Amino acid sequence: MGRDVAPRTPVRTTCPYCGVGCGVLVERTVGGFRVRGDPEHPANRGRLCSKGAALGETLGEEGRLLRPVIGGRAVGWDEALDAVAAGFRRVIDAHGPDAVAFYVSGQLLTEDYYVANKLMKGFIGSANIDTNSRLCMSTPVAAQTQAFGEDAVPGCYEDPELADLVVLVGSNAAWTHPVLFQRLAAAREARPEMRVVVVDPRRTATCELADLHLPLRPGTDAFLFTGLFNHLRRHDALDWAYIEAHTEGFAATLEAARESCGSIPETALRCGLPEQDVAGFFRLFAAQERTVTLFSQGVNQSASGVDKVLAILNVHLATGRIGRPGMGPFSLTGQPNAMGGREVGGLATQLAAHMGFDDPEHVMRVGRFWNAPNMASRPGLKAVDLFRAVGGGRIKALWIMGTNPMVSMPDADTLRTALGRCELVVVSDCMADTDTLRQAHVRLPAATWGEREGTVTNSERCISRQRAFTEPPGDARPDWWIICQVARRMGFGGAFAYESPAEIFREHARLSGLDNGGNRAFDISALAPLDAEGYAALAPVQWPVTQERPEGTARLFGDGRFRHPGARGRLLPVVPGLPATATDGQWPLVLNTGRTRDQWHTMTRTARTARLTTHLPEPVAEIHPDDARAAGLADGMLVRVESPRGHVLVRARVSRAQRPGSVFVPIHWNDCHAGSARVGALVAPITDPVSGQPEFKHTPVAIRPWPGR
Ligand code: SF4
């Protein structure tokens, strides 16, 4: 539970926004809180971005959900928890465990995530628990598991600083991972010989650091990297000794690459890039051993995202540039605890502690550890399929925790209909009004940042404490408490009798070391003996954290030993494909969606401070001057962006940063902050067949002045 700190007693905690996971110090001041960067946190060493620096202005009771609510009536916790438990029990008894589902969030702390998974997968007996991280990083999870034998990011934040070549693919890190970008900019200044290449259809703020910007045709990243693979082979720039000693699958991968994208001219043609720029990038990559490739949503959010990530991993595996200082592929996670969620099996396709449904021994092992009466034995529904099952009536009770899928999911208007049909929709959230809360039968007030205790894990595998510095307002309670109370009322009391998040963390750490024997990289068993004081004082530490490495581990796989049987990394054949949908005369532009600098997700926190809204006060559609002219648009005009599924009304921003033929609309605005601005309503529910991650970066649309002529 939270506490009010005394004046000038700094509390060391972690920023709740992006996957950089910066440490912050919070002090009480007259009438509020002062937030500054923690100089001792390894992720930021005192730095903060605009969002982190404004955290103190986002606190307070205004707009908070303060009491449990059933059907519009404020009730006490006992009544609300009884109603949720009875509702879920009723559906399970009548229709079986797969008729219920949880949809959770990368905003949850690891301890919350752990008990939600334990309840659904071990006690209810279904794996229908998925997370909004499905929209963000499920693609690298799938690709890393295929290539390395485990979902693990090999490197650390120091690597881009040490590299001679940094390649950013589909990442506007300057806005989405700002402190990491600040570190990169500082390293670049100190080492002018460092080269930076940005691969992105848009000319973003990140390009300010680029020696070379490759504004490739949207969706063609896999062509670029298979072309690079061929180039490295032709110019004898592969590491044959490494390939021989530490990998498998080279011959098949090379054959697929040769057939797909053989030469520089062909690569340039496929990607819509000048030949000399493609050649320049390939030459740089061949020449610089210390190379880091940072990638993010531009790669992940694609119907062929796993292939794109594999194409990146292939060039790093085939050059042996992995897990050593200044080298490696690096997936940048979007959310503060996307990585922690993966540790506890937060995706419907995973089990806790990086175990999986594909190994029956893993299912038994987790079930035994939990003493679970109803252990799920097969994967559950991924986010898009999960909401489809809600709409189709297969899922009849749904609990949404700390996320706003009515805004963030693709096909968002259909989702509204689906939730309207569902027998029981429970939403736990810290805010009183979101597009999703409006669809809830039961609303549960959750504690939020600054009011709750737990851990998060950032993009470089670093576990950090989030600590409370104030009491939750009204009746708000931490998510782990709410989940455990429902579990107890469903008859699973003993397994959910936790008194604190520290207890949950210890169990999570014990499970990570269970029968591991070094077979899984995710192992924090050395943290299992932490007592309450040890947990309270836990300093940031990168997993694995074992008896052999109690200080944590900066890099993985540097010894060439991967987690597949036989310890070899796998090169995997990639046949690059085009996006699932193409433009035509009716829908002539490609819609790309993404973040802006000063807003976070659906704005429930960042919209509370005027400072953050001045950067971009309203939603826009960025469009190239040629396309604006063709559509009869001028800068600043109100426009309607339409797809076959819906529309948004936003303001035109005419910009040469936009590639001709494409339009960019931010993801943040929603019905609570601006009418008709939920860009998710335009996006088709098309997903990668392996990862289930939706294609948010390639929706054919039309744009016209509003009101129409
Ligand atoms: Fe927070 Fe990310 Fe900014 Fe760091 S970079 S202060 S974690 S939003």
XYZ file of C-alpha atoms and ligand atoms in Angstrom:
717
model
C 0.000 0.000 0.000
C 1.183 3.540 -0.588
C 2.405 6.063 1.936
C 2.845 9.792 2.097
C 6.503 10.645 2.264
C 7.876 13.382 4.424
C 9.074 16.588 2.772
C 12.550 16.365 1.236
C 12.720 12.583 1.599
C 13.424 11.492 -1.979
C 11.814 8.244 -3.048
C 13.709 6.337 -5.687
C 11.325 4.904 -8.291
C 11.021 4.282 -12.051
C 9.266 6.315 -14.754
C 5.929 4.726 -15.774
C 6.125 5.531 -19.478
C 8.461 4.018 -22.032
C 10.655 0.922 -22.172
C 13.851 2.887 -21.443
C 12.845 2.570 -17.787
C 14.526 5.667 -16.338
C 15.034 6.010 -12.617
C 13.446 9.050 -10.985
C 13.653 10.698 -7.582
C 10.422 12.077 -6.152
C 10.271 14.601 -3.320
C 7.271 16.186 -1.675
C 7.106 19.958 -2.044
C 4.610 22.527 -0.844
C 1.419 21.484 -2.602
C 2.862 18.760 -4.799
C 5.800 16.620 -5.805
C 9.088 17.349 -7.497
C 10.396 14.734 -9.929
C 13.966 14.595 -11.212
C 16.169 12.022 -12.898
C 17.939 9.545 -10.641
C 21.700 10.028 -11.166
C 22.321 6.509 -9.884
C 19.968 4.650 -12.190
C 21.949 2.870 -14.936
C 19.326 3.530 -17.637
C 19.412 7.332 -17.481
C 22.084 8.533 -15.018
C 19.944 11.533 -14.099
C 18.553 12.307 -17.540
C 14.816 12.653 -18.204
C 12.754 13.425 -21.291
C 9.849 15.876 -21.518
C 7.326 13.262 -20.347
C 9.410 12.096 -17.407
C 10.180 15.671 -16.348
C 6.457 16.503 -16.243
C 5.477 13.493 -14.120
C 4.934 15.616 -11.017
C 2.207 17.554 -12.845
C 0.201 14.435 -13.649
C -0.523 13.463 -10.043
C -3.638 14.168 -8.032
C -7.229 13.047 -7.573
C -8.737 14.901 -10.497
C -10.320 12.518 -12.970
C -9.554 9.447 -10.864
C -11.873 6.516 -10.351
C -12.314 6.572 -6.583
C -14.913 3.868 -5.829
C -15.926 0.534 -7.324
C -18.942 1.009 -9.574
C -21.512 -1.542 -10.715
C -23.911 -0.415 -13.430
C -23.371 3.246 -12.595
C -23.822 2.744 -8.820
C -20.885 3.285 -6.446
C -20.477 0.264 -4.175
C -18.055 -1.055 -1.570
C -15.175 -3.374 -2.406
C -16.895 -6.455 -0.943
C -19.911 -6.070 -3.199
C -17.787 -5.374 -6.282
C -15.375 -8.260 -5.701
C -18.230 -10.671 -4.939
C -19.946 -9.597 -8.158
C -16.814 -10.121 -10.286
C -16.007 -13.505 -8.725
C -19.616 -14.696 -8.995
C -19.895 -13.478 -12.588
C -16.743 -15.288 -13.684
C -17.701 -18.419 -11.719
C -21.173 -18.449 -13.308
C -19.773 -18.268 -16.848
C -17.083 -20.897 -16.167
C -19.629 -23.308 -14.647
C -21.999 -22.881 -17.585
C -19.572 -22.685 -20.510
C -16.126 -23.819 -19.344
C -12.924 -21.892 -18.602
C -12.295 -20.802 -22.194
C -15.468 -18.686 -22.032
C -13.657 -16.116 -19.866
C -10.617 -13.946 -20.583
C -8.314 -11.290 -19.121
C -6.810 -8.513 -21.236
C -3.942 -6.940 -19.323
C -1.261 -4.329 -19.864
C 2.412 -3.454 -20.009
C 1.504 -0.788 -17.438
C 0.963 -3.484 -14.803
C 3.817 -4.225 -12.468
C 5.426 -7.654 -12.661
C 3.761 -8.740 -9.425
C 0.294 -7.804 -10.777
C 1.049 -9.612 -14.013
C 2.244 -12.696 -12.124
C -0.926 -13.201 -10.089
C -3.206 -12.478 -13.069
C -1.422 -15.200 -15.035
C -1.409 -17.606 -12.142
C -5.162 -17.145 -11.662
C -6.062 -17.598 -15.326
C -3.563 -20.269 -16.400
C -3.259 -22.279 -13.198
C -6.609 -21.976 -11.441
C -9.323 -20.972 -13.910
C -7.700 -23.376 -16.383
C -7.539 -21.314 -19.572
C -4.707 -19.409 -21.238
C -7.077 -16.686 -22.426
C -4.990 -13.934 -20.918
C -3.307 -11.642 -23.374
C -1.767 -8.220 -23.027
C -1.604 -4.950 -24.907
C 2.080 -5.784 -25.324
C 0.788 -8.065 -28.106
C 0.426 -4.811 -30.087
C 3.975 -3.782 -29.303
C 6.584 -6.528 -29.000
C 5.063 -9.981 -29.586
C 6.861 -10.041 -32.939
C 10.405 -9.853 -31.483
C 9.315 -12.339 -28.798
C 8.459 -14.855 -31.522
C 11.543 -14.105 -33.639
C 14.003 -14.165 -30.736
C 12.528 -17.437 -29.513
C 12.986 -18.958 -32.972
C 16.520 -17.654 -33.464
C 18.007 -17.806 -29.957
C 15.860 -20.518 -28.346
C 14.525 -17.984 -25.855
C 12.913 -14.569 -25.878
C 15.923 -12.579 -24.719
C 17.442 -9.260 -25.800
C 21.188 -9.985 -26.069
C 22.581 -6.513 -25.341
C 22.385 -3.509 -23.071
C 22.074 0.285 -23.421
C 25.824 0.696 -23.374
C 26.099 -1.148 -26.697
C 24.797 1.622 -28.995
C 27.204 3.988 -27.232
C 30.127 1.659 -27.937
C 29.169 0.841 -31.510
C 30.879 2.234 -34.611
C 27.645 1.829 -36.566
C 24.147 2.215 -35.143
C 21.245 1.283 -37.410
C 17.762 2.341 -36.301
C 15.016 0.500 -38.142
C 11.373 1.554 -37.793
C 12.263 3.481 -34.659
C 11.774 7.169 -33.955
C 13.835 6.803 -30.790
C 14.220 10.569 -30.469
C 10.538 10.690 -29.475
C 9.691 7.162 -28.365
C 12.843 6.250 -26.376
C 14.150 9.773 -25.772
C 16.703 9.164 -23.038
C 18.296 6.310 -24.949
C 18.467 8.679 -27.920
C 20.049 11.360 -25.708
C 22.689 8.809 -24.689
C 23.296 7.931 -28.328
C 23.599 11.612 -29.278
C 26.109 12.196 -26.480
C 28.155 9.159 -27.548
C 28.090 10.362 -31.133
C 29.387 13.755 -30.082
C 32.188 12.161 -28.099
C 33.075 9.793 -30.948
C 32.503 11.615 -34.260
C 33.664 8.527 -36.146
C 30.447 6.730 -35.111
C 27.997 6.357 -37.993
C 24.194 6.362 -37.678
C 21.798 5.018 -40.304
C 18.025 5.483 -39.964
C 15.731 3.177 -41.922
C 12.248 4.689 -41.869
C 9.774 5.841 -44.523
C 9.365 9.106 -42.567
C 12.011 11.713 -41.962
C 11.584 11.748 -38.182
C 13.362 13.666 -35.431
C 15.683 10.664 -35.135
C 17.092 11.505 -38.568
C 18.747 14.591 -37.054
C 21.483 12.231 -35.924
C 21.657 10.226 -39.153
C 24.590 10.132 -41.550
C 22.287 8.264 -43.888
C 18.496 8.132 -43.960
C 16.870 5.379 -45.985
C 13.191 6.362 -46.506
C 12.259 2.967 -47.809
C 8.884 2.024 -49.299
C 6.605 1.109 -46.360
C 6.792 -2.567 -45.456
C 9.950 -3.475 -47.381
C 12.397 -3.825 -44.457
C 12.854 -7.575 -44.990
C 13.929 -6.944 -48.601
C 16.584 -4.530 -47.352
C 18.021 -6.963 -44.821
C 17.922 -10.047 -47.056
C 19.646 -7.900 -49.689
C 22.232 -7.011 -47.058
C 22.678 -10.684 -46.191
C 23.460 -11.415 -49.849
C 25.822 -8.495 -50.081
C 27.767 -9.611 -47.008
C 28.088 -13.107 -48.445
C 29.232 -11.826 -51.858
C 31.832 -9.552 -50.305
C 33.136 -12.154 -47.889
C 31.988 -10.103 -44.904
C 30.349 -12.998 -43.041
C 32.022 -14.629 -40.060
C 32.453 -18.165 -41.361
C 34.110 -19.474 -38.205
C 31.221 -18.182 -36.088
C 28.616 -19.569 -38.487
C 30.322 -22.966 -38.382
C 30.795 -23.103 -34.615
C 27.654 -21.460 -33.282
C 24.781 -21.509 -35.780
C 22.687 -23.762 -37.960
C 20.482 -23.122 -40.968
C 22.949 -21.060 -43.016
C 22.531 -22.867 -46.348
C 18.730 -22.664 -46.380
C 18.828 -19.018 -45.259
C 21.280 -18.086 -47.992
C 19.249 -19.874 -50.641
C 16.074 -18.032 -49.609
C 17.933 -14.711 -49.539
C 19.425 -15.271 -53.009
C 16.028 -16.002 -54.478
C 14.361 -13.089 -52.720
C 16.592 -10.114 -53.167
C 19.876 -10.843 -54.847
C 21.568 -7.592 -55.829
C 21.864 -3.953 -54.808
C 19.819 -2.725 -57.824
C 17.100 -5.253 -57.033
C 17.086 -4.266 -53.344
C 16.934 -0.598 -54.270
C 14.044 -1.234 -56.642
C 12.085 -3.271 -54.090
C 12.625 -0.722 -51.338
C 12.119 2.350 -53.510
C 15.553 3.728 -52.591
C 18.434 5.188 -54.615
C 20.988 2.496 -55.454
C 23.894 4.536 -54.118
C 22.200 4.837 -50.706
C 21.584 1.106 -50.479
C 25.188 0.462 -51.541
C 26.427 2.991 -48.974
C 24.501 1.293 -46.171
C 25.718 -2.171 -47.191
C 29.328 -0.986 -47.350
C 29.076 0.583 -43.910
C 27.564 -2.553 -42.415
C 30.208 -4.784 -44.005
C 33.026 -2.595 -42.702
C 31.973 -2.027 -39.087
C 32.217 -4.980 -36.776
C 30.855 -3.046 -33.821
C 27.309 -2.659 -35.130
C 24.059 -2.370 -33.200
C 20.680 -2.570 -34.931
C 17.917 -0.976 -32.866
C 14.419 -1.792 -34.052
C 10.922 -1.056 -32.891
C 7.307 -0.712 -34.001
C 8.037 0.114 -37.645
C 9.295 -3.442 -37.917
C 7.143 -5.174 -35.316
C 3.670 -3.918 -36.245
C 3.408 -5.772 -39.508
C 1.645 -8.783 -41.000
C 5.129 -10.113 -41.789
C 6.876 -8.633 -38.762
C 8.474 -11.890 -37.616
C 10.159 -12.246 -41.014
C 11.422 -8.672 -40.783
C 12.937 -9.246 -37.354
C 14.420 -12.575 -38.450
C 16.034 -10.831 -41.435
C 17.744 -8.461 -38.957
C 18.756 -11.270 -36.587
C 20.142 -13.278 -39.525
C 22.697 -10.607 -40.471
C 23.857 -10.324 -36.870
C 24.112 -14.088 -36.392
C 25.938 -14.560 -39.697
C 28.479 -11.890 -38.772
C 28.845 -13.076 -35.159
C 27.923 -9.579 -34.012
C 25.865 -10.473 -31.021
C 26.188 -10.266 -27.260
C 29.564 -8.535 -27.331
C 30.299 -4.893 -26.409
C 28.972 -2.581 -29.116
C 27.332 -5.365 -31.114
C 23.927 -6.903 -31.463
C 20.329 -6.667 -32.613
C 18.275 -4.740 -30.050
C 14.493 -4.794 -29.799
C 13.245 -1.608 -28.113
C 10.103 -2.369 -26.152
C 7.455 0.315 -26.009
C 5.995 0.000 -22.532
C 7.541 0.319 -19.073
C 6.978 -3.319 -18.219
C 6.575 -5.144 -21.507
C 9.634 -7.196 -20.569
C 8.394 -7.958 -17.038
C 5.120 -9.177 -18.494
C 7.015 -11.628 -20.692
C 8.908 -12.927 -17.646
C 5.684 -14.084 -16.008
C 4.078 -15.413 -19.207
C 1.934 -12.351 -19.880
C 1.129 -13.401 -23.424
C -1.529 -16.047 -24.086
C 1.104 -18.071 -25.904
C 3.577 -18.245 -23.002
C 3.985 -19.815 -19.601
C 5.641 -18.165 -16.636
C 9.437 -17.927 -16.337
C 10.021 -18.225 -20.094
C 8.546 -21.703 -20.241
C 6.180 -22.683 -23.029
C 3.140 -24.753 -23.895
C 5.099 -26.622 -26.571
C 6.935 -28.569 -23.855
C 4.579 -30.752 -21.733
C 7.269 -30.919 -19.041
C 7.062 -27.115 -18.701
C 3.291 -27.255 -18.276
C 3.659 -29.898 -15.550
C 6.514 -28.042 -13.892
C 4.587 -24.767 -13.573
C 1.420 -26.620 -12.527
C 3.299 -28.510 -9.781
C 4.989 -25.341 -8.545
C 1.657 -23.535 -8.255
C -0.109 -26.633 -6.973
C -2.579 -25.668 -9.670
C -5.860 -27.567 -9.860
C -6.699 -26.585 -13.460
C -3.468 -25.995 -15.315
C -4.019 -24.776 -18.880
C -2.255 -27.039 -21.348
C -2.501 -25.095 -24.589
C -2.055 -21.481 -25.681
C -4.959 -19.076 -25.389
C -6.265 -16.468 -27.791
C -4.024 -13.639 -28.949
C -5.446 -10.107 -28.561
C -7.143 -9.698 -31.948
C -8.593 -13.222 -31.813
C -9.566 -12.723 -28.192
C -11.719 -9.676 -28.976
C -13.072 -11.447 -32.041
C -14.192 -14.258 -29.706
C -15.846 -11.655 -27.466
C -17.788 -10.327 -30.459
C -18.671 -13.845 -31.580
C -20.041 -14.765 -28.160
C -17.449 -17.423 -27.328
C -15.991 -15.283 -24.562
C -18.750 -14.178 -22.223
C -16.833 -12.584 -19.358
C -13.850 -10.288 -19.862
C -11.677 -8.432 -17.355
C -9.609 -5.578 -18.824
C -6.837 -4.293 -16.552
C -5.033 -0.971 -16.963
C -5.475 -0.547 -20.699
C -7.772 1.130 -23.181
C -8.351 -1.297 -26.099
C -11.277 0.755 -27.403
C -8.605 3.183 -28.582
C -5.502 1.080 -29.037
C -6.798 -2.034 -30.814
C -7.282 -2.259 -34.578
C -10.864 -2.284 -35.844
C -11.817 -0.291 -32.764
C -15.438 0.348 -33.786
C -16.125 -3.381 -34.109
C -14.610 -3.766 -30.671
C -17.217 -1.419 -29.239
C -19.946 -3.664 -30.655
C -18.169 -6.740 -29.268
C -17.948 -5.323 -25.747
C -21.583 -4.257 -25.977
C -22.549 -7.882 -26.553
C -20.416 -9.362 -23.773
C -22.312 -10.636 -20.692
C -19.780 -9.289 -18.206
C -17.155 -6.612 -18.858
C -14.992 -5.706 -15.858
C -12.479 -2.860 -16.198
C -9.932 -1.940 -13.556
C -8.337 1.432 -14.183
C -6.985 4.388 -12.263
C -9.009 6.900 -14.297
C -12.765 7.494 -14.107
C -13.434 7.962 -17.809
C -11.850 6.180 -20.751
C -13.425 4.940 -23.964
C -13.155 1.400 -22.587
C -14.538 2.192 -19.113
C -17.683 3.477 -20.809
C -18.330 -0.130 -21.929
C -17.839 -1.694 -18.473
C -20.488 -3.302 -16.291
C -18.120 -3.235 -13.318
C -15.440 -0.555 -12.774
C -12.695 -1.174 -10.236
C -10.492 1.699 -9.015
C -6.818 0.793 -9.328
C -3.832 2.423 -7.671
C -1.347 3.921 -10.087
C 2.211 5.221 -10.340
C 3.442 6.616 -7.064
C 0.802 4.744 -5.073
C 1.902 1.153 -5.589
C 4.880 -1.087 -4.943
C 6.440 -3.542 -7.350
C 8.962 -4.080 -10.122
C 9.259 -3.389 -13.835
C 11.814 -4.617 -16.380
C 13.057 -2.323 -19.144
C 14.278 -3.046 -22.682
C 17.769 -4.046 -21.525
C 16.456 -6.675 -19.044
C 16.995 -4.382 -16.077
C 14.616 -4.975 -13.163
C 13.822 -1.755 -11.271
C 11.610 -1.017 -8.316
C 8.562 1.181 -8.583
C 7.990 2.580 -5.115
C 5.027 4.334 -3.541
C 5.346 7.900 -2.318
C 1.700 8.730 -1.671
C -1.533 7.015 -0.664
C -4.010 5.924 -3.361
C -7.032 8.246 -3.410
C -10.507 7.101 -2.373
C -10.847 3.324 -2.395
C -8.237 2.684 -5.105
C -6.207 -0.489 -4.524
C -3.167 -2.093 -6.222
C -3.979 -4.502 -9.040
C -2.320 -7.491 -7.316
C -4.628 -6.988 -4.327
C -7.749 -6.768 -6.514
C -6.825 -9.913 -8.460
C -6.042 -11.904 -5.303
C -9.294 -10.834 -3.686
C -11.269 -12.088 -6.689
C -9.238 -15.330 -6.725
C -10.030 -15.935 -3.050
C -13.726 -15.365 -3.683
C -13.585 -17.849 -6.560
C -12.394 -20.483 -4.102
C -8.628 -20.352 -4.755
C -7.772 -18.701 -1.460
C -4.602 -20.424 -0.270
C -2.688 -19.866 -3.493
C -3.499 -16.140 -3.446
C -2.990 -15.351 0.233
C -0.194 -12.865 -0.440
C 0.227 -10.058 2.012
C 2.582 -7.956 -0.107
C 4.114 -7.640 -3.569
C 7.431 -8.725 -2.038
C 5.929 -12.159 -1.379
C 4.780 -12.410 -4.984
C 8.184 -11.339 -6.270
C 9.924 -14.015 -4.190
C 7.648 -16.707 -5.639
C 8.254 -15.400 -9.163
C 12.028 -15.481 -8.561
C 11.851 -19.038 -7.166
C 9.880 -20.225 -10.192
C 12.474 -18.732 -12.560
C 15.157 -21.020 -11.139
C 12.986 -24.123 -10.953
C 14.695 -27.085 -12.663
C 16.452 -24.552 -14.841
C 20.035 -25.714 -14.717
C 21.076 -22.784 -16.899
C 18.742 -23.874 -19.692
C 16.821 -20.624 -19.676
C 18.416 -17.194 -19.652
C 15.586 -15.753 -17.611
C 16.673 -16.758 -14.135
C 16.459 -14.444 -11.143
C 16.604 -17.188 -8.541
C 19.343 -15.347 -6.627
C 16.680 -12.766 -5.720
C 14.314 -15.382 -4.245
C 15.668 -15.094 -0.676
C 15.077 -11.321 -0.539
C 13.331 -10.354 2.689
C 11.042 -7.329 2.987
C 13.977 -4.975 3.560
C 15.936 -6.479 0.661
C 12.950 -6.049 -1.658
C 12.415 -2.500 -0.452
C 16.043 -1.659 -1.171
C 16.393 -3.675 -4.401
C 18.735 -1.809 -6.762
C 18.352 -2.021 -10.560
C 19.765 -5.303 -11.830
C 19.828 -7.013 -15.244
C 18.736 -10.632 -15.505
C 19.965 -13.343 -15.342
C 20.642 -12.880 -11.617
C 21.924 -16.204 -10.339
C 24.212 -17.558 -7.613
C 27.025 -17.425 -10.190
C 26.124 -13.896 -11.311
C 24.510 -12.159 -8.325
C 25.424 -8.752 -9.761
C 23.339 -9.471 -12.887
C 24.312 -9.873 -16.528
C 24.828 -7.114 -19.074
C 24.975 -9.287 -22.196
C 23.774 -12.693 -23.361
C 25.057 -15.161 -25.966
C 28.489 -13.514 -26.205
C 29.991 -16.974 -25.755
C 28.112 -18.193 -28.845
C 25.939 -20.470 -26.727
C 22.223 -20.087 -27.399
C 19.229 -21.730 -25.702
C 18.261 -24.229 -28.382
C 19.174 -27.879 -27.769
C 22.780 -28.126 -28.969
C 23.308 -24.443 -27.990
C 23.379 -23.176 -31.602
C 21.649 -20.032 -32.815
C 19.333 -20.530 -35.749
C 19.553 -18.665 -39.018
C 16.065 -18.826 -40.489
C 15.112 -18.491 -44.155
C 13.161 -15.333 -44.900
C 11.117 -14.827 -48.028
C 10.171 -11.138 -47.850
C 6.549 -10.377 -48.581
C 4.605 -7.248 -49.350
C 2.108 -5.810 -46.850
C -1.203 -7.648 -46.608
C -3.175 -4.833 -48.229
C -2.282 -2.555 -51.151
C -3.388 0.911 -52.147
C -5.685 1.420 -55.128
C -7.637 4.207 -56.823
C -10.173 4.407 -53.995
C -7.672 4.121 -51.136
C -4.552 5.703 -52.597
C -2.454 6.442 -49.483
C -0.746 4.238 -46.903
C -1.663 5.130 -43.310
C 1.129 4.835 -40.768
C 0.323 5.272 -37.070
C 2.646 6.037 -34.173
C 3.562 8.168 -31.196
C 4.270 11.840 -30.772
C 6.974 13.278 -28.543
C 4.978 14.414 -25.528
C 1.986 12.097 -25.268
C 1.787 8.597 -23.916
C -0.596 5.945 -25.230
C -4.217 7.110 -24.916
C -3.298 10.265 -22.947
C -4.954 9.277 -19.675
C -1.946 10.677 -17.779
C -0.070 12.970 -20.178
C -3.171 15.001 -21.136
C -3.335 16.177 -17.501
C -0.491 18.638 -17.968
C -0.673 21.688 -20.212
C 3.094 21.571 -20.734
C 2.809 18.315 -22.658
C -0.118 19.337 -24.793
C 1.587 22.397 -26.289
C 3.931 20.321 -28.460
C 0.968 19.013 -30.445
C -2.352 20.304 -29.115
C -4.586 18.308 -31.438
C -4.448 15.247 -33.684
C -2.993 15.695 -37.149
C -2.556 13.866 -40.430
C 0.915 14.450 -41.833
C 0.954 14.344 -45.599
C 3.476 15.099 -48.363
C 2.872 18.359 -50.330
C 2.317 16.437 -53.586
C -0.408 14.293 -52.013
C -1.942 17.321 -50.301
C -2.138 19.127 -53.626
C -3.706 16.109 -55.315
C -6.332 15.850 -52.563
C -7.030 19.599 -52.529
C -5.661 20.081 -49.004
C -3.768 22.917 -47.404
C -1.754 22.967 -44.219
C -3.989 23.432 -41.152
C -7.207 22.407 -42.894
C -9.582 19.996 -41.165
C -9.531 16.678 -43.003
C -11.272 13.341 -42.900
C -9.016 10.301 -43.165
C -11.033 7.262 -44.197
C -10.471 3.555 -44.577
C -13.044 0.866 -45.400
C -13.528 0.488 -41.614
C -13.924 3.986 -40.259
C -12.723 7.538 -40.261
C -11.030 10.202 -38.147
C -11.336 13.976 -38.287
C -7.969 15.641 -37.794
C -5.990 18.641 -38.979
C -3.755 18.397 -42.071
C -0.065 18.983 -41.551
C 1.699 19.241 -44.884
C 5.293 18.138 -44.577
C 8.155 16.967 -46.747
C 9.150 14.650 -43.889
C 6.386 12.394 -45.085
C 7.149 9.999 -47.926
C 4.921 10.629 -50.977
C 1.995 8.222 -50.991
C 1.726 7.939 -47.222
C 0.033 9.679 -44.319
C 0.873 9.599 -40.615
C -1.705 9.917 -37.803
C -0.790 9.679 -34.085
C -2.281 6.937 -31.921
C -3.052 8.981 -28.811
C -6.307 10.863 -29.343
C -9.630 9.257 -28.507
C -13.280 10.069 -27.900
C -12.515 11.365 -24.399
C -9.946 13.913 -25.676
C -11.173 14.739 -29.201
C -14.223 13.503 -31.076
C -13.673 11.013 -33.924
C -9.911 10.744 -33.559
C -9.418 7.052 -32.685
C -7.084 6.065 -35.479
C -7.390 2.384 -34.468
C -10.880 2.497 -35.963
C -9.298 2.709 -39.440
C -6.929 -0.229 -39.082
C -7.937 -3.706 -40.258
C -7.432 -6.584 -37.777
C -4.716 -8.165 -39.928
C -1.929 -9.797 -37.929
C 1.378 -11.567 -38.315
C 0.503 -15.281 -38.569
C 3.142 -16.252 -35.993
C 3.174 -13.424 -33.466
C -0.405 -12.185 -33.805
C 0.846 -8.580 -33.827
C -1.442 -6.312 -35.868
C -0.367 -4.395 -38.961
C -0.652 -0.808 -37.735
C 1.802 0.595 -40.269
C 0.122 -0.148 -43.578
C -3.579 0.675 -43.963
C -4.786 1.931 -47.348
C -6.774 5.142 -46.790
C -8.187 8.189 -48.550
C -7.992 11.751 -47.270
C -10.255 14.666 -48.123
C -11.153 18.124 -46.835
C -13.829 18.302 -44.138
C -16.589 19.243 -44.485
C -16.463 17.721 -47.962
C -16.825 19.755 -51.080
Fe 10.279 8.050 -18.931
Fe 11.018 6.927 -21.243
Fe 11.302 9.540 -20.886
Fe 12.845 7.824 -19.565
S 12.808 8.137 -21.766
S 11.856 9.647 -18.708
S 11.410 6.117 -19.194
S 9.366 8.402 -20.953
